[in-house]
Amino acid sequence: MQALLDHARSFHRQVAGAGDTYRRLAAGQSPQALVISCSDSRVVPALITGARPGEIFELRNAGNIVPPRWAADVSGEVATIEYALDVLGIRDVVICGHSHCGAMSALASGRDLSLLPGVDAWLSLVRPALAPRTPGDAESLERLVQLNVVHQLATLGTYPVVRRLLDDDELRLHGWYYRIDTGVLHELGEDGGFAPH
């Protein structure tokens, strides 16, 4: 933790040496994409994409879940999605799942989450769609994570702002599966399968 604190405390020197970059960022943002990914510390969208500050708008939560509309009246996820699309004018949305996902592993195993009621309630949003698939190995877990990405894209498509932009052919949705151990990114194709890029 000390190294993180030391870097945070001295970061202003880096900003001062960056010329006008941060002053331009302070004037506003126009990110190229909204990336919805897991909060897993090993999955860093800016690192994976090579994005610099201001280039991607990030939404991170356990399991890269997009809450269904019926469950999302008061939700940071909904607020972030609406702001990204309606205010910032973002026209590309990525949902990125990943290997070794603890949320999907817990869901697949049927693990008792009674001591984690918040996690249990959060996963209950996707349990009906995903729980019937119980992985017995890493390959099956990979398929479950990819299925979750597809499910989240479908859920995202039910949001009014998303539906409107899709109907007007003004929005592109992307599904990604990222392997932590290799760094390989798999993209969802039109055939419904994920292939390495």
PDB file of C-alpha atoms in Angstrom:
ATOM      1  CA  MET A   1       0.000   0.000   0.000  1.00  0.00           C
ATOM      2  CA  GLN A   2       2.854   2.376   0.741  1.00  0.00           C
ATOM      3  CA  ALA A   3       4.051   2.309  -2.866  1.00  0.00           C
ATOM      4  CA  LEU A   4       0.530   3.180  -4.065  1.00  0.00           C
ATOM      5  CA  LEU A   5       0.285   6.045  -1.587  1.00  0.00           C
ATOM      6  CA  ASP A   6       3.706   7.373  -2.548  1.00  0.00           C
ATOM      7  CA  HIS A   7       2.769   7.362  -6.224  1.00  0.00           C
ATOM      8  CA  ALA A   8      -0.568   9.073  -5.558  1.00  0.00           C
ATOM      9  CA  ARG A   9       1.115  11.742  -3.459  1.00  0.00           C
ATOM     10  CA  SER A  10       3.665  12.509  -6.159  1.00  0.00           C
ATOM     11  CA  PHE A  11       1.369  12.152  -9.178  1.00  0.00           C
ATOM     12  CA  HIS A  12       0.937  15.926  -9.427  1.00  0.00           C
ATOM     13  CA  ARG A  13       4.553  16.129 -10.607  1.00  0.00           C
ATOM     14  CA  GLN A  14       3.728  13.856 -13.538  1.00  0.00           C
ATOM     15  CA  VAL A  15       0.700  16.024 -14.374  1.00  0.00           C
ATOM     16  CA  ALA A  16       2.816  19.180 -14.177  1.00  0.00           C
ATOM     17  CA  GLY A  17       5.288  17.663 -16.646  1.00  0.00           C
ATOM     18  CA  ALA A  18       2.608  16.671 -19.144  1.00  0.00           C
ATOM     19  CA  GLY A  19       2.126  20.125 -20.599  1.00  0.00           C
ATOM     20  CA  ASP A  20      -1.421  20.973 -21.648  1.00  0.00           C
ATOM     21  CA  THR A  21      -2.676  17.376 -21.627  1.00  0.00           C
ATOM     22  CA  TYR A  22      -4.371  17.506 -18.237  1.00  0.00           C
ATOM     23  CA  ARG A  23      -5.634  21.076 -18.728  1.00  0.00           C
ATOM     24  CA  ARG A  24      -7.381  19.862 -21.890  1.00  0.00           C
ATOM     25  CA  LEU A  25      -8.835  16.930 -19.944  1.00  0.00           C
ATOM     26  CA  ALA A  26     -10.109  19.325 -17.284  1.00  0.00           C
ATOM     27  CA  ALA A  27     -12.005  21.228 -19.973  1.00  0.00           C
ATOM     28  CA  GLY A  28     -14.088  18.164 -20.924  1.00  0.00           C
ATOM     29  CA  GLN A  29     -14.057  14.605 -22.120  1.00  0.00           C
ATOM     30  CA  SER A  30     -14.976  12.813 -25.325  1.00  0.00           C
ATOM     31  CA  PRO A  31     -14.152   9.124 -24.783  1.00  0.00           C
ATOM     32  CA  GLN A  32     -14.244   6.777 -27.759  1.00  0.00           C
ATOM     33  CA  ALA A  33     -15.953   3.875 -25.987  1.00  0.00           C
ATOM     34  CA  LEU A  34     -17.769   2.753 -22.881  1.00  0.00           C
ATOM     35  CA  VAL A  35     -16.124  -0.377 -21.496  1.00  0.00           C
ATOM     36  CA  ILE A  36     -18.170  -2.462 -19.061  1.00  0.00           C
ATOM     37  CA  SER A  37     -15.839  -4.880 -17.336  1.00  0.00           C
ATOM     38  CA  CYS A  38     -15.340  -6.774 -14.119  1.00  0.00           C
ATOM     39  CA  SER A  39     -13.937  -5.030 -11.064  1.00  0.00           C
ATOM     40  CA  ASP A  40     -11.303  -7.777 -10.837  1.00  0.00           C
ATOM     41  CA  SER A  41      -7.965  -6.074 -10.156  1.00  0.00           C
ATOM     42  CA  ARG A  42      -6.285  -8.150 -12.872  1.00  0.00           C
ATOM     43  CA  VAL A  43      -8.530  -6.737 -15.602  1.00  0.00           C
ATOM     44  CA  VAL A  44      -7.550  -3.158 -16.446  1.00  0.00           C
ATOM     45  CA  PRO A  45      -9.379  -1.886 -19.549  1.00  0.00           C
ATOM     46  CA  ALA A  46      -7.041   1.056 -20.119  1.00  0.00           C
ATOM     47  CA  LEU A  47      -4.039  -1.269 -19.975  1.00  0.00           C
ATOM     48  CA  ILE A  48      -5.643  -3.835 -22.294  1.00  0.00           C
ATOM     49  CA  THR A  49      -6.691  -1.220 -24.861  1.00  0.00           C
ATOM     50  CA  GLY A  50      -3.703   1.074 -24.483  1.00  0.00           C
ATOM     51  CA  ALA A  51      -6.102   3.942 -23.738  1.00  0.00           C
ATOM     52  CA  ARG A  52      -4.823   7.182 -22.308  1.00  0.00           C
ATOM     53  CA  PRO A  53      -6.787   9.378 -19.888  1.00  0.00           C
ATOM     54  CA  GLY A  54      -9.980  10.587 -21.538  1.00  0.00           C
ATOM     55  CA  GLU A  55     -10.145   7.859 -24.205  1.00  0.00           C
ATOM     56  CA  ILE A  56     -12.447   5.306 -22.536  1.00  0.00           C
ATOM     57  CA  PHE A  57     -15.314   5.613 -20.086  1.00  0.00           C
ATOM     58  CA  GLU A  58     -15.207   2.692 -17.659  1.00  0.00           C
ATOM     59  CA  LEU A  59     -17.956   0.905 -15.772  1.00  0.00           C
ATOM     60  CA  ARG A  60     -16.661  -1.867 -13.541  1.00  0.00           C
ATOM     61  CA  ASN A  61     -18.513  -4.212 -11.219  1.00  0.00           C
ATOM     62  CA  ALA A  62     -18.428  -7.822 -10.061  1.00  0.00           C
ATOM     63  CA  GLY A  63     -19.045 -10.016 -13.093  1.00  0.00           C
ATOM     64  CA  ASN A  64     -19.435  -7.143 -15.611  1.00  0.00           C
ATOM     65  CA  ILE A  65     -23.188  -7.288 -15.030  1.00  0.00           C
ATOM     66  CA  VAL A  66     -25.696  -4.941 -16.645  1.00  0.00           C
ATOM     67  CA  PRO A  67     -28.699  -4.948 -14.295  1.00  0.00           C
ATOM     68  CA  PRO A  68     -32.037  -5.729 -15.931  1.00  0.00           C
ATOM     69  CA  ARG A  69     -34.301  -2.691 -16.332  1.00  0.00           C
ATOM     70  CA  TRP A  70     -36.728  -3.967 -13.686  1.00  0.00           C
ATOM     71  CA  ALA A  71     -33.914  -4.039 -11.125  1.00  0.00           C
ATOM     72  CA  ALA A  72     -32.238  -0.822 -12.118  1.00  0.00           C
ATOM     73  CA  ASP A  73     -34.392   2.085 -10.962  1.00  0.00           C
ATOM     74  CA  VAL A  74     -31.583   3.430  -8.780  1.00  0.00           C
ATOM     75  CA  SER A  75     -28.314   2.147 -10.154  1.00  0.00           C
ATOM     76  CA  GLY A  76     -24.845   3.472 -10.793  1.00  0.00           C
ATOM     77  CA  GLU A  77     -24.696   1.171 -13.817  1.00  0.00           C
ATOM     78  CA  VAL A  78     -27.809   2.695 -15.393  1.00  0.00           C
ATOM     79  CA  ALA A  79     -26.642   6.240 -14.628  1.00  0.00           C
ATOM     80  CA  THR A  80     -23.231   5.546 -16.175  1.00  0.00           C
ATOM     81  CA  ILE A  81     -24.698   3.983 -19.324  1.00  0.00           C
ATOM     82  CA  GLU A  82     -27.223   6.786 -19.849  1.00  0.00           C
ATOM     83  CA  TYR A  83     -24.606   9.485 -19.261  1.00  0.00           C
ATOM     84  CA  ALA A  84     -22.086   7.813 -21.581  1.00  0.00           C
ATOM     85  CA  LEU A  85     -24.534   7.493 -24.454  1.00  0.00           C
ATOM     86  CA  ASP A  86     -26.788  10.546 -24.092  1.00  0.00           C
ATOM     87  CA  VAL A  87     -24.398  13.143 -22.683  1.00  0.00           C
ATOM     88  CA  LEU A  88     -20.961  12.074 -23.897  1.00  0.00           C
ATOM     89  CA  GLY A  89     -22.243  10.753 -27.220  1.00  0.00           C
ATOM     90  CA  ILE A  90     -20.309   7.485 -27.039  1.00  0.00           C
ATOM     91  CA  ARG A  91     -21.232   5.174 -29.918  1.00  0.00           C
ATOM     92  CA  ASP A  92     -19.256   2.021 -29.074  1.00  0.00           C
ATOM     93  CA  VAL A  93     -19.955  -0.110 -26.007  1.00  0.00           C
ATOM     94  CA  VAL A  94     -17.785  -3.064 -25.018  1.00  0.00           C
ATOM     95  CA  ILE A  95     -18.735  -5.713 -22.485  1.00  0.00           C
ATOM     96  CA  CYS A  96     -15.588  -7.515 -21.417  1.00  0.00           C
ATOM     97  CA  GLY A  97     -15.641 -10.772 -19.479  1.00  0.00           C
ATOM     98  CA  HIS A  98     -12.475 -12.538 -18.419  1.00  0.00           C
ATOM     99  CA  SER A  99     -10.898 -15.841 -17.493  1.00  0.00           C
ATOM    100  CA  HIS A 100     -10.583 -16.814 -13.826  1.00  0.00           C
ATOM    101  CA  CYS A 101     -13.679 -14.763 -12.928  1.00  0.00           C
ATOM    102  CA  GLY A 102     -14.574 -15.195  -9.267  1.00  0.00           C
ATOM    103  CA  ALA A 103     -18.160 -14.006  -9.723  1.00  0.00           C
ATOM    104  CA  MET A 104     -18.881 -16.477 -12.522  1.00  0.00           C
ATOM    105  CA  SER A 105     -17.057 -19.249 -10.685  1.00  0.00           C
ATOM    106  CA  ALA A 106     -19.200 -18.678  -7.573  1.00  0.00           C
ATOM    107  CA  LEU A 107     -22.333 -18.662  -9.691  1.00  0.00           C
ATOM    108  CA  ALA A 108     -21.375 -21.830 -11.521  1.00  0.00           C
ATOM    109  CA  SER A 109     -20.410 -23.758  -8.416  1.00  0.00           C
ATOM    110  CA  GLY A 110     -23.583 -22.881  -6.552  1.00  0.00           C
ATOM    111  CA  ARG A 111     -21.397 -21.784  -3.648  1.00  0.00           C
ATOM    112  CA  ASP A 112     -23.216 -20.788  -0.458  1.00  0.00           C
ATOM    113  CA  LEU A 113     -23.088 -16.994  -0.410  1.00  0.00           C
ATOM    114  CA  SER A 114     -25.188 -16.479   2.727  1.00  0.00           C
ATOM    115  CA  LEU A 115     -22.279 -14.692   4.415  1.00  0.00           C
ATOM    116  CA  LEU A 116     -22.045 -12.363   1.390  1.00  0.00           C
ATOM    117  CA  PRO A 117     -25.665 -11.199   0.997  1.00  0.00           C
ATOM    118  CA  GLY A 118     -24.741  -8.317  -1.296  1.00  0.00           C
ATOM    119  CA  VAL A 119     -22.810 -10.607  -3.634  1.00  0.00           C
ATOM    120  CA  ASP A 120     -25.632 -13.148  -3.556  1.00  0.00           C
ATOM    121  CA  ALA A 121     -28.235 -10.486  -4.422  1.00  0.00           C
ATOM    122  CA  TRP A 122     -26.039  -9.110  -7.215  1.00  0.00           C
ATOM    123  CA  LEU A 123     -25.500 -12.545  -8.774  1.00  0.00           C
ATOM    124  CA  SER A 124     -29.221 -13.281  -8.472  1.00  0.00           C
ATOM    125  CA  LEU A 125     -29.680 -10.806 -11.331  1.00  0.00           C
ATOM    126  CA  VAL A 126     -28.056 -13.290 -13.722  1.00  0.00           C
ATOM    127  CA  ARG A 127     -28.532 -16.593 -11.899  1.00  0.00           C
ATOM    128  CA  PRO A 128     -31.729 -17.591 -13.790  1.00  0.00           C
ATOM    129  CA  ALA A 129     -30.034 -17.184 -17.168  1.00  0.00           C
ATOM    130  CA  LEU A 130     -26.643 -18.648 -16.289  1.00  0.00           C
ATOM    131  CA  ALA A 131     -26.969 -21.033 -13.326  1.00  0.00           C
ATOM    132  CA  PRO A 132     -28.177 -24.056 -15.318  1.00  0.00           C
ATOM    133  CA  ARG A 133     -24.695 -24.267 -16.811  1.00  0.00           C
ATOM    134  CA  THR A 134     -22.438 -25.749 -14.148  1.00  0.00           C
ATOM    135  CA  PRO A 135     -18.833 -25.893 -15.285  1.00  0.00           C
ATOM    136  CA  GLY A 136     -16.760 -28.833 -14.257  1.00  0.00           C
ATOM    137  CA  ASP A 137     -13.514 -27.527 -15.716  1.00  0.00           C
ATOM    138  CA  ALA A 138     -11.755 -24.378 -16.888  1.00  0.00           C
ATOM    139  CA  GLU A 139     -13.023 -24.770 -20.450  1.00  0.00           C
ATOM    140  CA  SER A 140     -16.630 -24.885 -19.247  1.00  0.00           C
ATOM    141  CA  LEU A 141     -16.071 -21.832 -17.046  1.00  0.00           C
ATOM    142  CA  GLU A 142     -14.694 -20.027 -20.092  1.00  0.00           C
ATOM    143  CA  ARG A 143     -17.906 -20.821 -21.977  1.00  0.00           C
ATOM    144  CA  LEU A 144     -19.990 -19.601 -19.028  1.00  0.00           C
ATOM    145  CA  VAL A 145     -18.104 -16.284 -18.900  1.00  0.00           C
ATOM    146  CA  GLN A 146     -18.618 -15.874 -22.643  1.00  0.00           C
ATOM    147  CA  LEU A 147     -22.305 -16.695 -22.289  1.00  0.00           C
ATOM    148  CA  ASN A 148     -22.490 -14.030 -19.592  1.00  0.00           C
ATOM    149  CA  VAL A 149     -21.041 -11.466 -22.009  1.00  0.00           C
ATOM    150  CA  VAL A 150     -23.712 -12.368 -24.570  1.00  0.00           C
ATOM    151  CA  HIS A 151     -26.405 -12.196 -21.877  1.00  0.00           C
ATOM    152  CA  GLN A 152     -25.211  -8.751 -20.737  1.00  0.00           C
ATOM    153  CA  LEU A 153     -25.240  -7.460 -24.310  1.00  0.00           C
ATOM    154  CA  ALA A 154     -28.853  -8.646 -24.633  1.00  0.00           C
ATOM    155  CA  THR A 155     -29.775  -6.986 -21.340  1.00  0.00           C
ATOM    156  CA  LEU A 156     -28.078  -3.775 -22.423  1.00  0.00           C
ATOM    157  CA  GLY A 157     -30.226  -3.847 -25.564  1.00  0.00           C
ATOM    158  CA  THR A 158     -33.361  -3.503 -23.420  1.00  0.00           C
ATOM    159  CA  TYR A 159     -32.333  -0.076 -22.097  1.00  0.00           C
ATOM    160  CA  PRO A 160     -34.370   2.670 -23.825  1.00  0.00           C
ATOM    161  CA  VAL A 161     -31.334   4.815 -24.696  1.00  0.00           C
ATOM    162  CA  VAL A 162     -29.550   1.774 -26.155  1.00  0.00           C
ATOM    163  CA  ARG A 163     -32.623   0.567 -28.044  1.00  0.00           C
ATOM    164  CA  ARG A 164     -33.146   4.023 -29.566  1.00  0.00           C
ATOM    165  CA  LEU A 165     -29.544   4.289 -30.761  1.00  0.00           C
ATOM    166  CA  LEU A 166     -29.514   0.725 -32.091  1.00  0.00           C
ATOM    167  CA  ASP A 167     -32.770   1.338 -33.980  1.00  0.00           C
ATOM    168  CA  ASP A 168     -31.208   4.444 -35.526  1.00  0.00           C
ATOM    169  CA  ASP A 169     -28.070   2.448 -36.393  1.00  0.00           C
ATOM    170  CA  GLU A 170     -25.974   4.820 -34.277  1.00  0.00           C
ATOM    171  CA  LEU A 171     -24.523   2.370 -31.750  1.00  0.00           C
ATOM    172  CA  ARG A 172     -22.150  -0.571 -31.985  1.00  0.00           C
ATOM    173  CA  LEU A 173     -22.034  -3.240 -29.275  1.00  0.00           C
ATOM    174  CA  HIS A 174     -18.938  -5.403 -28.791  1.00  0.00           C
ATOM    175  CA  GLY A 175     -18.392  -8.538 -26.724  1.00  0.00           C
ATOM    176  CA  TRP A 176     -14.911  -9.429 -25.485  1.00  0.00           C
ATOM    177  CA  TYR A 177     -13.402 -12.286 -23.523  1.00  0.00           C
ATOM    178  CA  TYR A 178      -9.987 -11.532 -22.035  1.00  0.00           C
ATOM    179  CA  ARG A 179      -7.596 -14.258 -20.859  1.00  0.00           C
ATOM    180  CA  ILE A 180      -5.642 -13.062 -17.843  1.00  0.00           C
ATOM    181  CA  ASP A 181      -2.886 -15.663 -18.162  1.00  0.00           C
ATOM    182  CA  THR A 182      -2.082 -14.988 -21.828  1.00  0.00           C
ATOM    183  CA  GLY A 183      -3.384 -11.477 -22.488  1.00  0.00           C
ATOM    184  CA  VAL A 184      -5.236 -12.774 -25.555  1.00  0.00           C
ATOM    185  CA  LEU A 185      -8.457 -10.961 -26.376  1.00  0.00           C
ATOM    186  CA  HIS A 186     -11.312 -12.935 -27.946  1.00  0.00           C
ATOM    187  CA  GLU A 187     -14.026 -11.025 -29.789  1.00  0.00           C
ATOM    188  CA  LEU A 188     -17.647 -12.020 -30.245  1.00  0.00           C
ATOM    189  CA  GLY A 189     -18.353 -12.573 -33.922  1.00  0.00           C
ATOM    190  CA  GLU A 190     -21.547 -12.441 -35.920  1.00  0.00           C
ATOM    191  CA  ASP A 191     -21.715 -16.250 -35.686  1.00  0.00           C
ATOM    192  CA  GLY A 192     -22.122 -15.971 -31.893  1.00  0.00           C
ATOM    193  CA  GLY A 193     -18.682 -17.424 -31.160  1.00  0.00           C
ATOM    194  CA  PHE A 194     -15.625 -15.840 -29.589  1.00  0.00           C
ATOM    195  CA  ALA A 195     -12.402 -15.882 -31.567  1.00  0.00           C
ATOM    196  CA  PRO A 196      -8.948 -14.552 -30.684  1.00  0.00           C
ATOM    197  CA  HIS A 197      -8.070 -11.345 -32.425  1.00  0.00           C
TER     198      HIS A 197
END
